């Protein structure tokens, strides 16, 4: 039957997960969203994602005609409806987009219809070829493209106006095709990756930027809660590139990959340069895997080794 999507209360074939060319989402990036994942096919921190979606809507005057409870039930139905479309060893990535619909000047042509659209697809798509990054660590590069600071377009709102993130990625990939972008804010402090938050470890202490000019990542906050549980000292404070250069360990956090070690920063080796030598990163990774009952590094390694990505 194929994957199904949920749109304003109805289940439809994925081919109907379309938007008008006159939609404000594509014309203005006027759209807020969330992206989730499962561990062992169970949603991870869904409530927090839905809370953040509702907050993003409030911050952007975005009409949201569904309550938290309705969205949660719709998401559960979405997983249930699509479960048979996924292999036993798959995990499910889900996405919720909220848009005001057709842009006002085009309402002669199409009825304005705000919508919520939820889709589900294999997480493998997103993590393809990433097992080597867990093994070797990624190279983080700070592009000339800056983060948009909170007073201009608040990055705490999870929104689709993302050209600056894309340009940051394109810029660093020209320098190193495997590099990940790490954006600085207008004052030169480290803000976040193009789809991730950033941490360093320095003298046994975990440090991440204050949650001002970055998304308040759910993986970021989960990592801080694991640090608390594991008795790892942590701080939220401004970080300069200088701090990353001299860190003992560094990593990105984000929903699809959880924790991703960073072994190089602007072409300098971080610490001893291999993820296996990163003690605190390893402890946090282990704690996370234990809590969710999935060795997610091994999972990605198997996906890379075993099966080509198919639609
Ligand atoms: N920053 C940005 C810009 C992102 O797009 C994401 C991914 N949604 C993150 C940080 C990480 O957030 P989370 O841990 O909630 O996935």
PDB file of N, CA and C in Angstrom, residues 103-193:
ATOM      1  N   UNK A 103      -0.155  31.677   0.164  1.00  0.00           N
ATOM      2  CA  UNK A 103       0.210  33.040   0.545  1.00  0.00           C
ATOM      3  C   UNK A 103      -0.938  34.005   0.193  1.00  0.00           C
ATOM      4  N   UNK A 104      -1.196  35.019   1.046  1.00  0.00           N
ATOM      5  CA  UNK A 104      -2.419  35.843   0.885  1.00  0.00           C
ATOM      6  C   UNK A 104      -2.686  36.368  -0.531  1.00  0.00           C
ATOM      7  N   UNK A 105      -1.647  36.866  -1.231  1.00  0.00           N
ATOM      8  CA  UNK A 105      -1.950  37.473  -2.552  1.00  0.00           C
ATOM      9  C   UNK A 105      -2.428  36.449  -3.578  1.00  0.00           C
ATOM     10  N   UNK A 106      -2.286  35.168  -3.286  1.00  0.00           N
ATOM     11  CA  UNK A 106      -2.712  34.150  -4.256  1.00  0.00           C
ATOM     12  C   UNK A 106      -4.038  33.504  -3.880  1.00  0.00           C
ATOM     13  N   UNK A 107      -4.740  34.117  -2.953  1.00  0.00           N
ATOM     14  CA  UNK A 107      -5.953  33.460  -2.471  1.00  0.00           C
ATOM     15  C   UNK A 107      -7.106  33.498  -3.473  1.00  0.00           C
ATOM     16  N   UNK A 108      -6.940  34.289  -4.545  1.00  0.00           N
ATOM     17  CA  UNK A 108      -7.912  34.230  -5.644  1.00  0.00           C
ATOM     18  C   UNK A 108      -7.828  32.874  -6.342  1.00  0.00           C
ATOM     19  N   UNK A 109      -6.627  32.330  -6.341  1.00  0.00           N
ATOM     20  CA  UNK A 109      -6.381  31.096  -7.095  1.00  0.00           C
ATOM     21  C   UNK A 109      -6.658  29.846  -6.264  1.00  0.00           C
ATOM     22  N   UNK A 110      -6.301  29.922  -5.001  1.00  0.00           N
ATOM     23  CA  UNK A 110      -6.454  28.743  -4.148  1.00  0.00           C
ATOM     24  C   UNK A 110      -6.943  29.164  -2.786  1.00  0.00           C
ATOM     25  N   UNK A 111      -7.778  28.338  -2.209  1.00  0.00           N
ATOM     26  CA  UNK A 111      -8.288  28.660  -0.871  1.00  0.00           C
ATOM     27  C   UNK A 111      -7.149  28.568   0.134  1.00  0.00           C
ATOM     28  N   UNK A 112      -7.085  29.539   1.033  1.00  0.00           N
ATOM     29  CA  UNK A 112      -6.054  29.445   2.069  1.00  0.00           C
ATOM     30  C   UNK A 112      -6.433  28.329   3.027  1.00  0.00           C
ATOM     31  N   UNK A 113      -5.527  27.422   3.225  1.00  0.00           N
ATOM     32  CA  UNK A 113      -5.846  26.341   4.151  1.00  0.00           C
ATOM     33  C   UNK A 113      -4.608  26.041   4.992  1.00  0.00           C
ATOM     34  N   UNK A 114      -4.584  26.563   6.235  1.00  0.00           N
ATOM     35  CA  UNK A 114      -3.448  26.211   7.089  1.00  0.00           C
ATOM     36  C   UNK A 114      -3.429  24.690   7.254  1.00  0.00           C
ATOM     37  N   UNK A 115      -2.250  24.145   7.337  1.00  0.00           N
ATOM     38  CA  UNK A 115      -2.220  22.680   7.488  1.00  0.00           C
ATOM     39  C   UNK A 115      -1.101  22.230   8.404  1.00  0.00           C
ATOM     40  N   UNK A 116      -1.350  21.037   8.936  1.00  0.00           N
ATOM     41  CA  UNK A 116      -0.331  20.276   9.659  1.00  0.00           C
ATOM     42  C   UNK A 116      -0.152  19.000   8.849  1.00  0.00           C
ATOM     43  N   UNK A 117       1.090  18.702   8.502  1.00  0.00           N
ATOM     44  CA  UNK A 117       1.346  17.486   7.716  1.00  0.00           C
ATOM     45  C   UNK A 117       2.402  16.658   8.443  1.00  0.00           C
ATOM     46  N   UNK A 118       2.097  15.372   8.633  1.00  0.00           N
ATOM     47  CA  UNK A 118       3.053  14.478   9.297  1.00  0.00           C
ATOM     48  C   UNK A 118       3.439  13.369   8.334  1.00  0.00           C
ATOM     49  N   UNK A 119       4.736  13.109   8.245  1.00  0.00           N
ATOM     50  CA  UNK A 119       5.209  12.035   7.371  1.00  0.00           C
ATOM     51  C   UNK A 119       6.148  11.111   8.150  1.00  0.00           C
ATOM     52  N   UNK A 120       6.321   9.902   7.623  1.00  0.00           N
ATOM     53  CA  UNK A 120       7.192   8.908   8.273  1.00  0.00           C
ATOM     54  C   UNK A 120       8.023   8.218   7.209  1.00  0.00           C
ATOM     55  N   UNK A 121       9.317   8.111   7.428  1.00  0.00           N
ATOM     56  CA  UNK A 121      10.192   7.457   6.442  1.00  0.00           C
ATOM     57  C   UNK A 121      11.374   6.830   7.172  1.00  0.00           C
ATOM     58  N   UNK A 122      12.159   5.973   6.483  1.00  0.00           N
ATOM     59  CA  UNK A 122      13.236   5.272   7.194  1.00  0.00           C
ATOM     60  C   UNK A 122      14.355   6.214   7.664  1.00  0.00           C
ATOM     61  N   UNK A 123      14.740   6.051   8.895  1.00  0.00           N
ATOM     62  CA  UNK A 123      15.851   6.849   9.443  1.00  0.00           C
ATOM     63  C   UNK A 123      17.150   6.565   8.677  1.00  0.00           C
ATOM     64  N   UNK A 124      17.236   5.349   8.110  1.00  0.00           N
ATOM     65  CA  UNK A 124      18.435   4.981   7.342  1.00  0.00           C
ATOM     66  C   UNK A 124      18.767   5.989   6.248  1.00  0.00           C
ATOM     67  N   UNK A 125      17.736   6.586   5.669  1.00  0.00           N
ATOM     68  CA  UNK A 125      17.980   7.567   4.600  1.00  0.00           C
ATOM     69  C   UNK A 125      18.900   8.672   5.086  1.00  0.00           C
ATOM     70  N   UNK A 126      18.637   9.107   6.303  1.00  0.00           N
ATOM     71  CA  UNK A 126      19.338  10.270   6.849  1.00  0.00           C
ATOM     72  C   UNK A 126      20.749   9.916   7.312  1.00  0.00           C
ATOM     73  N   UNK A 127      20.899   8.667   7.767  1.00  0.00           N
ATOM     74  CA  UNK A 127      22.176   8.302   8.394  1.00  0.00           C
ATOM     75  C   UNK A 127      23.087   7.508   7.464  1.00  0.00           C
ATOM     76  N   UNK A 128      22.715   7.437   6.207  1.00  0.00           N
ATOM     77  CA  UNK A 128      23.506   6.667   5.255  1.00  0.00           C
ATOM     78  C   UNK A 128      24.973   7.120   5.264  1.00  0.00           C
ATOM     79  N   UNK A 129      25.869   6.152   5.331  1.00  0.00           N
ATOM     80  CA  UNK A 129      27.326   6.390   5.294  1.00  0.00           C
ATOM     81  C   UNK A 129      27.863   7.145   6.510  1.00  0.00           C
ATOM     82  N   UNK A 130      27.108   7.175   7.574  1.00  0.00           N
ATOM     83  CA  UNK A 130      27.575   7.935   8.743  1.00  0.00           C
ATOM     84  C   UNK A 130      28.382   7.088   9.710  1.00  0.00           C
ATOM     85  N   UNK A 131      28.435   5.774   9.502  1.00  0.00           N
ATOM     86  CA  UNK A 131      29.155   4.942  10.489  1.00  0.00           C
ATOM     87  C   UNK A 131      30.623   5.361  10.576  1.00  0.00           C
ATOM     88  N   UNK A 132      31.182   5.806   9.457  1.00  0.00           N
ATOM     89  CA  UNK A 132      32.602   6.218   9.495  1.00  0.00           C
ATOM     90  C   UNK A 132      32.793   7.466  10.346  1.00  0.00           C
ATOM     91  N   UNK A 133      31.765   8.298  10.411  1.00  0.00           N
ATOM     92  CA  UNK A 133      31.897   9.498  11.251  1.00  0.00           C
ATOM     93  C   UNK A 133      31.907   9.134  12.736  1.00  0.00           C
ATOM     94  N   UNK A 134      31.087   8.143  13.113  1.00  0.00           N
ATOM     95  CA  UNK A 134      31.146   7.688  14.515  1.00  0.00           C
ATOM     96  C   UNK A 134      32.539   7.138  14.825  1.00  0.00           C
ATOM     97  N   UNK A 135      33.120   6.466  13.834  1.00  0.00           N
ATOM     98  CA  UNK A 135      34.429   5.812  14.028  1.00  0.00           C
ATOM     99  C   UNK A 135      35.560   6.838  14.054  1.00  0.00           C
ATOM    100  N   UNK A 136      35.528   7.759  13.098  1.00  0.00           N
ATOM    101  CA  UNK A 136      36.674   8.666  12.915  1.00  0.00           C
ATOM    102  C   UNK A 136      36.438  10.060  13.491  1.00  0.00           C
ATOM    103  N   UNK A 137      35.195  10.376  13.756  1.00  0.00           N
ATOM    104  CA  UNK A 137      34.863  11.741  14.181  1.00  0.00           C
ATOM    105  C   UNK A 137      34.711  12.631  12.961  1.00  0.00           C
ATOM    106  N   UNK A 138      33.980  13.731  13.108  1.00  0.00           N
ATOM    107  CA  UNK A 138      33.811  14.630  11.969  1.00  0.00           C
ATOM    108  C   UNK A 138      34.735  15.835  12.113  1.00  0.00           C
ATOM    109  N   UNK A 139      34.928  16.488  10.986  1.00  0.00           N
ATOM    110  CA  UNK A 139      35.708  17.717  10.934  1.00  0.00           C
ATOM    111  C   UNK A 139      34.714  18.875  10.990  1.00  0.00           C
ATOM    112  N   UNK A 140      34.749  19.647  12.061  1.00  0.00           N
ATOM    113  CA  UNK A 140      33.854  20.803  12.174  1.00  0.00           C
ATOM    114  C   UNK A 140      34.583  22.037  11.666  1.00  0.00           C
ATOM    115  N   UNK A 141      33.926  22.762  10.772  1.00  0.00           N
ATOM    116  CA  UNK A 141      34.525  23.986  10.222  1.00  0.00           C
ATOM    117  C   UNK A 141      33.570  25.152  10.464  1.00  0.00           C
ATOM    118  N   UNK A 142      34.117  26.290  10.901  1.00  0.00           N
ATOM    119  CA  UNK A 142      33.282  27.485  11.059  1.00  0.00           C
ATOM    120  C   UNK A 142      33.294  28.263   9.740  1.00  0.00           C
ATOM    121  N   UNK A 143      32.135  28.352   9.082  1.00  0.00           N
ATOM    122  CA  UNK A 143      32.070  29.085   7.806  1.00  0.00           C
ATOM    123  C   UNK A 143      31.998  30.592   8.045  1.00  0.00           C
ATOM    124  N   UNK A 144      32.171  31.364   6.965  1.00  0.00           N
ATOM    125  CA  UNK A 144      31.998  32.814   7.122  1.00  0.00           C
ATOM    126  C   UNK A 144      30.515  33.155   7.327  1.00  0.00           C
ATOM    127  N   UNK A 145      29.640  32.286   6.827  1.00  0.00           N
ATOM    128  CA  UNK A 145      28.192  32.456   7.050  1.00  0.00           C
ATOM    129  C   UNK A 145      27.886  32.378   8.545  1.00  0.00           C
ATOM    130  N   UNK A 146      27.303  33.451   9.094  1.00  0.00           N
ATOM    131  CA  UNK A 146      27.013  33.478  10.533  1.00  0.00           C
ATOM    132  C   UNK A 146      25.618  32.954  10.846  1.00  0.00           C
ATOM    133  N   UNK A 147      25.462  32.571  12.097  1.00  0.00           N
ATOM    134  CA  UNK A 147      24.139  32.260  12.631  1.00  0.00           C
ATOM    135  C   UNK A 147      23.310  33.543  12.640  1.00  0.00           C
ATOM    136  N   UNK A 148      22.009  33.435  12.409  1.00  0.00           N
ATOM    137  CA  UNK A 148      21.146  34.603  12.563  1.00  0.00           C
ATOM    138  C   UNK A 148      20.856  34.738  14.057  1.00  0.00           C
ATOM    139  N   UNK A 149      21.248  35.868  14.651  1.00  0.00           N
ATOM    140  CA  UNK A 149      21.087  35.967  16.106  1.00  0.00           C
ATOM    141  C   UNK A 149      19.627  36.125  16.537  1.00  0.00           C
ATOM    142  N   UNK A 150      19.389  35.829  17.804  1.00  0.00           N
ATOM    143  CA  UNK A 150      18.013  35.747  18.312  1.00  0.00           C
ATOM    144  C   UNK A 150      17.209  37.027  18.094  1.00  0.00           C
ATOM    145  N   UNK A 151      17.868  38.186  18.096  1.00  0.00           N
ATOM    146  CA  UNK A 151      17.087  39.424  17.956  1.00  0.00           C
ATOM    147  C   UNK A 151      16.595  39.646  16.523  1.00  0.00           C
ATOM    148  N   UNK A 152      17.112  38.877  15.544  1.00  0.00           N
ATOM    149  CA  UNK A 152      16.651  39.025  14.156  1.00  0.00           C
ATOM    150  C   UNK A 152      15.655  37.942  13.758  1.00  0.00           C
ATOM    151  N   UNK A 153      16.042  36.690  13.913  1.00  0.00           N
ATOM    152  CA  UNK A 153      15.097  35.592  13.646  1.00  0.00           C
ATOM    153  C   UNK A 153      15.479  34.504  14.633  1.00  0.00           C
ATOM    154  N   UNK A 154      14.685  34.367  15.653  1.00  0.00           N
ATOM    155  CA  UNK A 154      15.090  33.583  16.813  1.00  0.00           C
ATOM    156  C   UNK A 154      15.302  32.102  16.455  1.00  0.00           C
ATOM    157  N   UNK A 155      16.542  31.622  16.586  1.00  0.00           N
ATOM    158  CA  UNK A 155      16.793  30.214  16.233  1.00  0.00           C
ATOM    159  C   UNK A 155      16.157  29.222  17.209  1.00  0.00           C
ATOM    160  N   UNK A 156      15.567  29.717  18.284  1.00  0.00           N
ATOM    161  CA  UNK A 156      14.835  28.819  19.183  1.00  0.00           C
ATOM    162  C   UNK A 156      13.534  28.351  18.530  1.00  0.00           C
ATOM    163  N   UNK A 157      13.066  29.130  17.536  1.00  0.00           N
ATOM    164  CA  UNK A 157      11.901  28.715  16.750  1.00  0.00           C
ATOM    165  C   UNK A 157      12.388  27.737  15.688  1.00  0.00           C
ATOM    166  N   UNK A 158      11.837  26.553  15.686  1.00  0.00           N
ATOM    167  CA  UNK A 158      12.297  25.571  14.692  1.00  0.00           C
ATOM    168  C   UNK A 158      11.540  25.829  13.395  1.00  0.00           C
ATOM    169  N   UNK A 159      12.188  26.563  12.508  1.00  0.00           N
ATOM    170  CA  UNK A 159      11.481  27.062  11.326  1.00  0.00           C
ATOM    171  C   UNK A 159      12.217  26.698  10.040  1.00  0.00           C
ATOM    172  N   UNK A 160      11.508  26.857   8.932  1.00  0.00           N
ATOM    173  CA  UNK A 160      12.040  26.445   7.624  1.00  0.00           C
ATOM    174  C   UNK A 160      12.766  27.561   6.879  1.00  0.00           C
ATOM    175  N   UNK A 161      13.007  28.699   7.499  1.00  0.00           N
ATOM    176  CA  UNK A 161      13.826  29.732   6.857  1.00  0.00           C
ATOM    177  C   UNK A 161      15.278  29.349   7.124  1.00  0.00           C
ATOM    178  N   UNK A 162      15.808  28.467   6.316  1.00  0.00           N
ATOM    179  CA  UNK A 162      17.079  27.823   6.667  1.00  0.00           C
ATOM    180  C   UNK A 162      18.181  28.056   5.641  1.00  0.00           C
ATOM    181  N   UNK A 163      18.049  29.103   4.821  1.00  0.00           N
ATOM    182  CA  UNK A 163      19.063  29.308   3.783  1.00  0.00           C
ATOM    183  C   UNK A 163      20.451  29.488   4.398  1.00  0.00           C
ATOM    184  N   UNK A 164      20.530  30.160   5.540  1.00  0.00           N
ATOM    185  CA  UNK A 164      21.856  30.388   6.151  1.00  0.00           C
ATOM    186  C   UNK A 164      22.510  29.077   6.565  1.00  0.00           C
ATOM    187  N   UNK A 165      21.684  28.107   7.023  1.00  0.00           N
ATOM    188  CA  UNK A 165      22.265  26.805   7.379  1.00  0.00           C
ATOM    189  C   UNK A 165      22.777  26.088   6.125  1.00  0.00           C
ATOM    190  N   UNK A 166      21.997  26.191   5.062  1.00  0.00           N
ATOM    191  CA  UNK A 166      22.382  25.516   3.811  1.00  0.00           C
ATOM    192  C   UNK A 166      23.662  26.131   3.247  1.00  0.00           C
ATOM    193  N   UNK A 167      23.728  27.476   3.257  1.00  0.00           N
ATOM    194  CA  UNK A 167      24.930  28.139   2.737  1.00  0.00           C
ATOM    195  C   UNK A 167      26.145  27.772   3.587  1.00  0.00           C
ATOM    196  N   UNK A 168      25.938  27.663   4.896  1.00  0.00           N
ATOM    197  CA  UNK A 168      27.038  27.273   5.787  1.00  0.00           C
ATOM    198  C   UNK A 168      27.542  25.882   5.396  1.00  0.00           C
ATOM    199  N   UNK A 169      26.608  24.958   5.143  1.00  0.00           N
ATOM    200  CA  UNK A 169      27.007  23.596   4.746  1.00  0.00           C
ATOM    201  C   UNK A 169      27.754  23.617   3.415  1.00  0.00           C
ATOM    202  N   UNK A 170      27.187  24.331   2.431  1.00  0.00           N
ATOM    203  CA  UNK A 170      27.810  24.352   1.101  1.00  0.00           C
ATOM    204  C   UNK A 170      29.216  24.947   1.188  1.00  0.00           C
ATOM    205  N   UNK A 171      29.355  25.977   2.012  1.00  0.00           N
ATOM    206  CA  UNK A 171      30.663  26.638   2.140  1.00  0.00           C
ATOM    207  C   UNK A 171      31.709  25.671   2.716  1.00  0.00           C
ATOM    208  N   UNK A 172      31.365  24.981   3.796  1.00  0.00           N
ATOM    209  CA  UNK A 172      32.397  24.116   4.414  1.00  0.00           C
ATOM    210  C   UNK A 172      32.674  22.884   3.553  1.00  0.00           C
ATOM    211  N   UNK A 173      31.669  22.412   2.823  1.00  0.00           N
ATOM    212  CA  UNK A 173      31.883  21.224   1.976  1.00  0.00           C
ATOM    213  C   UNK A 173      32.845  21.531   0.819  1.00  0.00           C
ATOM    214  N   UNK A 174      32.939  22.807   0.459  1.00  0.00           N
ATOM    215  CA  UNK A 174      33.907  23.170  -0.578  1.00  0.00           C
ATOM    216  C   UNK A 174      35.333  23.044  -0.052  1.00  0.00           C
ATOM    217  N   UNK A 175      35.493  23.242   1.247  1.00  0.00           N
ATOM    218  CA  UNK A 175      36.826  23.118   1.840  1.00  0.00           C
ATOM    219  C   UNK A 175      37.150  21.650   2.125  1.00  0.00           C
ATOM    220  N   UNK A 176      36.153  20.892   2.588  1.00  0.00           N
ATOM    221  CA  UNK A 176      36.353  19.480   2.930  1.00  0.00           C
ATOM    222  C   UNK A 176      34.993  18.813   2.758  1.00  0.00           C
ATOM    223  N   UNK A 177      34.911  17.905   1.787  1.00  0.00           N
ATOM    224  CA  UNK A 177      33.597  17.353   1.428  1.00  0.00           C
ATOM    225  C   UNK A 177      32.966  16.585   2.584  1.00  0.00           C
ATOM    226  N   UNK A 178      33.770  16.234   3.597  1.00  0.00           N
ATOM    227  CA  UNK A 178      33.214  15.525   4.752  1.00  0.00           C
ATOM    228  C   UNK A 178      32.945  16.435   5.947  1.00  0.00           C
ATOM    229  N   UNK A 179      33.237  17.727   5.807  1.00  0.00           N
ATOM    230  CA  UNK A 179      33.131  18.605   6.981  1.00  0.00           C
ATOM    231  C   UNK A 179      31.680  18.921   7.324  1.00  0.00           C
ATOM    232  N   UNK A 180      31.456  19.211   8.592  1.00  0.00           N
ATOM    233  CA  UNK A 180      30.155  19.697   9.071  1.00  0.00           C
ATOM    234  C   UNK A 180      30.338  21.161   9.475  1.00  0.00           C
ATOM    235  N   UNK A 181      29.328  21.955   9.187  1.00  0.00           N
ATOM    236  CA  UNK A 181      29.409  23.387   9.521  1.00  0.00           C
ATOM    237  C   UNK A 181      29.115  23.614  11.006  1.00  0.00           C
ATOM    238  N   UNK A 182      29.864  24.526  11.587  1.00  0.00           N
ATOM    239  CA  UNK A 182      29.605  24.958  12.961  1.00  0.00           C
ATOM    240  C   UNK A 182      29.529  26.489  12.921  1.00  0.00           C
ATOM    241  N   UNK A 183      28.334  27.026  13.060  1.00  0.00           N
ATOM    242  CA  UNK A 183      28.144  28.462  12.849  1.00  0.00           C
ATOM    243  C   UNK A 183      28.490  29.269  14.097  1.00  0.00           C
ATOM    244  N   UNK A 184      29.125  30.421  13.852  1.00  0.00           N
ATOM    245  CA  UNK A 184      29.378  31.389  14.923  1.00  0.00           C
ATOM    246  C   UNK A 184      28.253  32.414  14.908  1.00  0.00           C
ATOM    247  N   UNK A 185      27.975  33.008  16.077  1.00  0.00           N
ATOM    248  CA  UNK A 185      26.948  34.051  16.092  1.00  0.00           C
ATOM    249  C   UNK A 185      27.574  35.395  15.728  1.00  0.00           C
ATOM    250  N   UNK A 186      26.790  36.460  15.801  1.00  0.00           N
ATOM    251  CA  UNK A 186      27.263  37.775  15.359  1.00  0.00           C
ATOM    252  C   UNK A 186      28.415  38.290  16.222  1.00  0.00           C
ATOM    253  N   UNK A 187      28.571  37.739  17.421  1.00  0.00           N
ATOM    254  CA  UNK A 187      29.670  38.185  18.292  1.00  0.00           C
ATOM    255  C   UNK A 187      30.877  37.261  18.225  1.00  0.00           C
ATOM    256  N   UNK A 188      30.778  36.249  17.375  1.00  0.00           N
ATOM    257  CA  UNK A 188      31.926  35.346  17.223  1.00  0.00           C
ATOM    258  C   UNK A 188      31.915  34.171  18.191  1.00  0.00           C
ATOM    259  N   UNK A 189      30.831  34.017  18.961  1.00  0.00           N
ATOM    260  CA  UNK A 189      30.721  32.838  19.825  1.00  0.00           C
ATOM    261  C   UNK A 189      30.142  31.672  19.026  1.00  0.00           C
ATOM    262  N   UNK A 190      30.508  30.469  19.435  1.00  0.00           N
ATOM    263  CA  UNK A 190      29.969  29.286  18.769  1.00  0.00           C
ATOM    264  C   UNK A 190      28.467  29.204  19.042  1.00  0.00           C
ATOM    265  N   UNK A 191      27.675  29.008  17.965  1.00  0.00           N
ATOM    266  CA  UNK A 191      26.217  28.937  18.130  1.00  0.00           C
ATOM    267  C   UNK A 191      25.753  27.484  18.042  1.00  0.00           C
ATOM    268  N   UNK A 192      25.828  26.898  16.849  1.00  0.00           N
ATOM    269  CA  UNK A 192      25.348  25.526  16.647  1.00  0.00           C
ATOM    270  C   UNK A 192      25.741  25.058  15.258  1.00  0.00           C
ATOM    271  N   UNK A 193      25.516  23.763  15.011  1.00  0.00           N
ATOM    272  CA  UNK A 193      25.689  23.219  13.673  1.00  0.00           C
ATOM    273  C   UNK A 193      24.467  23.541  12.829  1.00  0.00           C
TER     274      UNK A 193
END
